[in-house]
């Protein structure tokens, strides 16, 4: 990785040998410690992990646990399955709040094999991130774009949409778009009722209402297309431009 100028080597073992005496012994001991981090008896709760992240902080055991999960995955999926559900929830929360690098293989494995568990943590994490107006919300993009997330999306999307703040940051509109497209893609049964409830809220902001009406127009054009254009007509030419953009985007990408 070459993060330090005085540590050299192509492999982890070579870098340990470059950094200290008895490098292989130190590496073996370190890996053993990392592997045992996910079974630590005093792991933080999912709520604590999320709260720390939303305050731009992290639990000191997060990175050791994530390294431990990578090492466990290298030993085989059985080492992941051996963890308790509570431990796995913590690991999912650690990964969601980490926000750096590519999605590790062990996490994708959990998405496929433990979709309910992953969805439960994602719902809590995304809800808190939206409420506290975080700039980045992990794994929402994948709900629409990654087929591996299908079951997670079916479980999580309607709940996240239900609690999506009706007045949110402008940069959160892209997350609303991902969620709505996932709901359409996977034929989320709750979508018509969610749409009806959102449209009944007088406090919903202009951009969100256009997004919701556009979605309604796609699965029930007879009811929602007139409502969409009527709303745009009342809201001025700038909103008309935005409505056209949203309409084209949905028709071309869904």
Coordinates of C-alpha atoms in Angstrom, one line a residue:
X1 CA 0.0 0.0 0.0
X2 CA 3.1 2.2 0.5
X3 CA 1.4 4.5 3.0
X4 CA 4.6 5.1 4.9
X5 CA 7.9 6.1 3.3
X6 CA 10.0 4.0 5.5
X7 CA 8.0 0.8 5.1
X8 CA 8.6 -1.1 1.8
X9 CA 7.5 -4.4 0.2
X10 CA 5.1 -5.8 -2.3
X11 CA 3.3 -8.1 0.2
X12 CA 2.0 -7.6 3.7
X13 CA 4.6 -10.0 5.0
X14 CA 7.4 -8.1 3.2
X15 CA 6.2 -4.8 4.7
X16 CA 6.1 -6.2 8.2
X17 CA 9.7 -7.5 7.7
X18 CA 10.7 -4.1 6.5
X19 CA 9.1 -2.4 9.5
X20 CA 10.2 -4.6 12.4
X21 CA 12.2 -7.6 13.5
X22 CA 10.4 -10.9 13.5
X23 CA 7.9 -9.5 11.0
X24 CA 6.2 -12.8 10.3
X25 CA 5.6 -13.5 14.0
X26 CA 4.2 -10.0 14.5
X27 CA 2.0 -10.4 11.4
X28 CA 0.6 -13.7 12.6
X29 CA -0.1 -12.3 16.0
X30 CA -1.8 -9.1 14.5
X31 CA -4.0 -11.2 12.2
X32 CA -5.1 -13.4 15.1
X33 CA -6.1 -10.3 17.0
X34 CA -8.0 -8.8 14.1
X35 CA -9.8 -12.1 13.4
X36 CA -11.1 -12.1 17.0
X37 CA -12.3 -8.5 17.0
X38 CA -15.8 -9.3 15.6
X39 CA -16.4 -11.6 18.6
X40 CA -15.3 -9.1 21.1
X41 CA -17.6 -9.2 24.1
X42 CA -18.2 -5.5 24.4
X43 CA -19.0 -4.4 20.8
X44 CA -21.0 -1.2 20.5
X45 CA -24.7 -1.4 19.5
X46 CA -25.8 -0.5 16.0
X47 CA -27.4 2.7 17.4
X48 CA -24.1 3.7 19.0
X49 CA -22.2 3.1 15.8
X50 CA -24.6 5.2 13.8
X51 CA -24.7 8.0 16.3
X52 CA -20.9 8.2 16.4
X53 CA -20.8 8.4 12.6
X54 CA -23.4 11.1 12.4
X55 CA -21.3 13.1 14.7
X56 CA -18.2 12.6 12.5
X57 CA -16.7 10.1 14.9
X58 CA -16.0 6.4 14.9
X59 CA -15.6 3.7 17.5
X60 CA -12.0 2.7 18.0
X61 CA -12.7 -0.9 17.2
X62 CA -14.3 -0.3 13.8
X63 CA -11.3 -0.6 11.6
X64 CA -9.8 -3.6 13.5
X65 CA -13.2 -5.3 13.1
X66 CA -13.4 -4.5 9.3
X67 CA -9.8 -5.9 8.9
X68 CA -10.9 -8.9 10.9
X69 CA -13.9 -9.5 8.6
X70 CA -11.6 -9.4 5.5
X71 CA -9.3 -11.9 7.1
X72 CA -12.2 -14.2 8.1
X73 CA -13.5 -14.0 4.5
X74 CA -10.1 -15.1 3.2
X75 CA -10.5 -18.2 5.4
X76 CA -13.9 -19.0 3.9
X77 CA -17.6 -18.0 4.3
X78 CA -17.9 -20.4 7.3
X79 CA -15.9 -17.9 9.3
X80 CA -18.5 -15.2 8.6
X81 CA -21.4 -17.6 9.3
X82 CA -19.9 -18.5 12.7
X83 CA -20.6 -15.0 14.0
X84 CA -23.8 -14.2 15.9
X85 CA -26.5 -12.1 14.3
X86 CA -25.7 -9.3 16.8
X87 CA -22.1 -9.3 15.8
X88 CA -23.0 -9.3 12.1
X89 CA -25.3 -6.4 12.6
X90 CA -22.4 -4.5 14.2
X91 CA -20.1 -5.4 11.3
X92 CA -22.7 -4.2 8.8
X93 CA -23.1 -0.9 10.7
X94 CA -19.3 -0.5 10.8
X95 CA -19.1 -1.0 7.0
X96 CA -22.0 1.3 6.2
X97 CA -20.5 4.1 8.3
X98 CA -16.9 3.5 7.0
X99 CA -17.5 5.1 3.6
X100 CA -14.1 4.4 2.1
X101 CA -12.8 2.0 -0.5
X102 CA -14.7 -0.6 -2.5
X103 CA -17.5 -2.8 -1.0
X104 CA -15.7 -5.9 0.5
X105 CA -16.7 -9.4 -0.6
X106 CA -17.8 -10.4 2.9
X107 CA -20.4 -7.5 2.9
X108 CA -21.8 -8.5 -0.5
X109 CA -22.0 -12.0 0.8
X110 CA -24.1 -10.8 3.7
X111 CA -26.3 -8.8 1.4
X112 CA -27.1 -12.0 -0.6
X113 CA -27.2 -14.5 2.3
X114 CA -28.6 -12.3 5.1
X115 CA -30.8 -9.7 3.4
X116 CA -33.2 -9.2 6.3
X117 CA -30.3 -8.5 8.7
X118 CA -28.6 -6.1 6.3
X119 CA -31.9 -4.4 5.5
X120 CA -32.7 -3.8 9.2
X121 CA -29.3 -2.1 9.8
X122 CA -29.6 -0.2 6.5
X123 CA -33.0 1.2 7.5
X124 CA -31.7 2.5 10.8
X125 CA -28.5 3.9 9.2
X126 CA -30.2 5.6 6.3
X127 CA -33.0 7.0 8.4
X128 CA -30.6 8.6 10.8
X129 CA -28.3 9.9 8.0
X130 CA -31.3 11.5 6.3
X131 CA -32.5 13.0 9.5
X132 CA -29.2 14.5 10.4
X133 CA -28.6 15.6 6.8
X134 CA -25.4 13.6 6.2
X135 CA -23.8 14.3 2.8
X136 CA -23.1 10.7 1.9
X137 CA -25.4 7.7 2.6
X138 CA -23.9 4.4 1.8
X139 CA -25.5 1.6 -0.2
X140 CA -28.6 3.5 -1.4
X141 CA -27.2 3.7 -4.9
X142 CA -26.8 -0.1 -4.9
X143 CA -30.4 -0.7 -4.1
X144 CA -31.3 0.4 -7.6
X145 CA -28.2 -0.6 -9.5
X146 CA -26.9 -3.8 -8.0
X147 CA -29.0 -7.0 -8.6
X148 CA -27.3 -8.5 -5.5
X149 CA -29.3 -6.0 -3.4
X150 CA -32.7 -7.1 -4.7
X151 CA -34.0 -8.7 -1.5
X152 CA -32.5 -6.0 0.7
X153 CA -34.2 -3.4 -1.5
X154 CA -37.6 -5.1 -1.3
X155 CA -37.4 -5.0 2.5
X156 CA -35.7 -1.7 3.0
X157 CA -36.9 0.6 0.3
X158 CA -40.5 1.0 1.4
X159 CA -39.5 1.7 5.0
X160 CA -36.8 4.3 4.0
X161 CA -39.3 6.0 1.6
X162 CA -42.0 6.1 4.3
X163 CA -39.7 8.0 6.6
X164 CA -37.9 10.0 4.0
X165 CA -38.0 13.7 5.2
X166 CA -40.5 15.7 3.2
X167 CA -38.1 18.6 3.4
X168 CA -34.5 17.5 2.8
X169 CA -31.2 18.7 1.5
X170 CA -31.0 19.3 -2.2
X171 CA -28.3 16.7 -2.6
X172 CA -30.6 14.1 -1.0
X173 CA -32.8 14.2 -4.0
X174 CA -30.5 11.7 -5.8
X175 CA -31.1 9.2 -2.9
X176 CA -34.9 9.7 -3.3
X177 CA -34.5 9.0 -7.0
X178 CA -32.5 5.8 -6.4
X179 CA -35.1 4.6 -3.9
X180 CA -38.1 5.4 -6.2
X181 CA -36.4 3.7 -9.1
X182 CA -35.7 0.6 -7.0
X183 CA -39.3 0.6 -5.9
X184 CA -40.4 0.6 -9.5
X185 CA -37.8 -1.9 -10.6
X186 CA -38.8 -4.5 -7.9
X187 CA -42.5 -3.7 -8.1
X188 CA -42.7 -2.7 -4.4
X189 CA -46.3 -3.4 -3.3
X190 CA -46.4 -0.5 -0.9
X191 CA -45.5 2.2 -3.5
X192 CA -49.1 3.2 -4.4
X193 CA -50.0 3.7 -0.8
X194 CA -46.8 5.5 0.0
X195 CA -47.5 7.8 -3.0
X196 CA -51.0 8.5 -1.8
X197 CA -49.8 9.4 1.7
X198 CA -46.9 11.6 0.4
X199 CA -49.3 13.6 -1.8
X200 CA -51.5 14.2 1.2
X201 CA -48.7 16.0 3.0
X202 CA -48.9 19.8 2.5
X203 CA -45.4 20.2 3.9
X204 CA -43.7 18.2 1.1
X205 CA -41.2 20.3 -0.9
X206 CA -41.6 21.1 -4.5
X207 CA -38.9 18.9 -5.9
X208 CA -40.0 15.9 -4.0
X209 CA -43.6 16.3 -5.1
X210 CA -42.5 16.3 -8.7
X211 CA -40.5 13.1 -8.2
X212 CA -43.4 11.4 -6.5
X213 CA -45.9 12.5 -9.1
X214 CA -43.6 11.4 -11.9
X215 CA -43.4 7.9 -10.4
X216 CA -47.2 7.9 -10.1
X217 CA -47.5 8.8 -13.7
X218 CA -45.4 5.8 -14.7
X219 CA -47.6 3.2 -13.0
X220 CA -51.0 5.0 -13.1
X221 CA -50.8 7.7 -15.9
X222 CA -54.6 8.2 -15.9
X223 CA -54.6 9.5 -12.3
X224 CA -51.1 11.1 -11.9
X225 CA -50.2 12.6 -15.3
X226 CA -52.9 15.3 -15.1
X227 CA -52.0 15.9 -11.5
X228 CA -48.3 16.3 -12.4
X229 CA -48.8 18.8 -15.2
X230 CA -51.4 20.7 -13.2
X231 CA -48.9 21.0 -10.3
X232 CA -46.1 22.1 -12.7
X233 CA -48.4 24.6 -14.3
X234 CA -49.2 26.2 -10.9
X235 CA -45.5 26.3 -9.9
X236 CA -44.0 28.3 -12.8
X237 CA -41.7 27.8 -15.7
X238 CA -38.6 26.8 -13.7
X239 CA -40.5 23.9 -12.2
X240 CA -41.7 23.0 -15.7
X241 CA -38.1 22.6 -16.8
X242 CA -37.4 20.4 -13.7
X243 CA -40.5 18.3 -14.4
X244 CA -39.4 17.7 -18.0
X245 CA -35.9 16.7 -16.8
X246 CA -37.2 14.3 -14.2
X247 CA -39.8 12.8 -16.6
X248 CA -37.1 12.2 -19.3
X249 CA -34.7 10.7 -16.8
X250 CA -37.2 8.2 -15.5
X251 CA -38.4 7.2 -18.9
X252 CA -34.9 6.7 -20.2
X253 CA -33.4 4.9 -17.2
X254 CA -36.2 2.8 -15.7

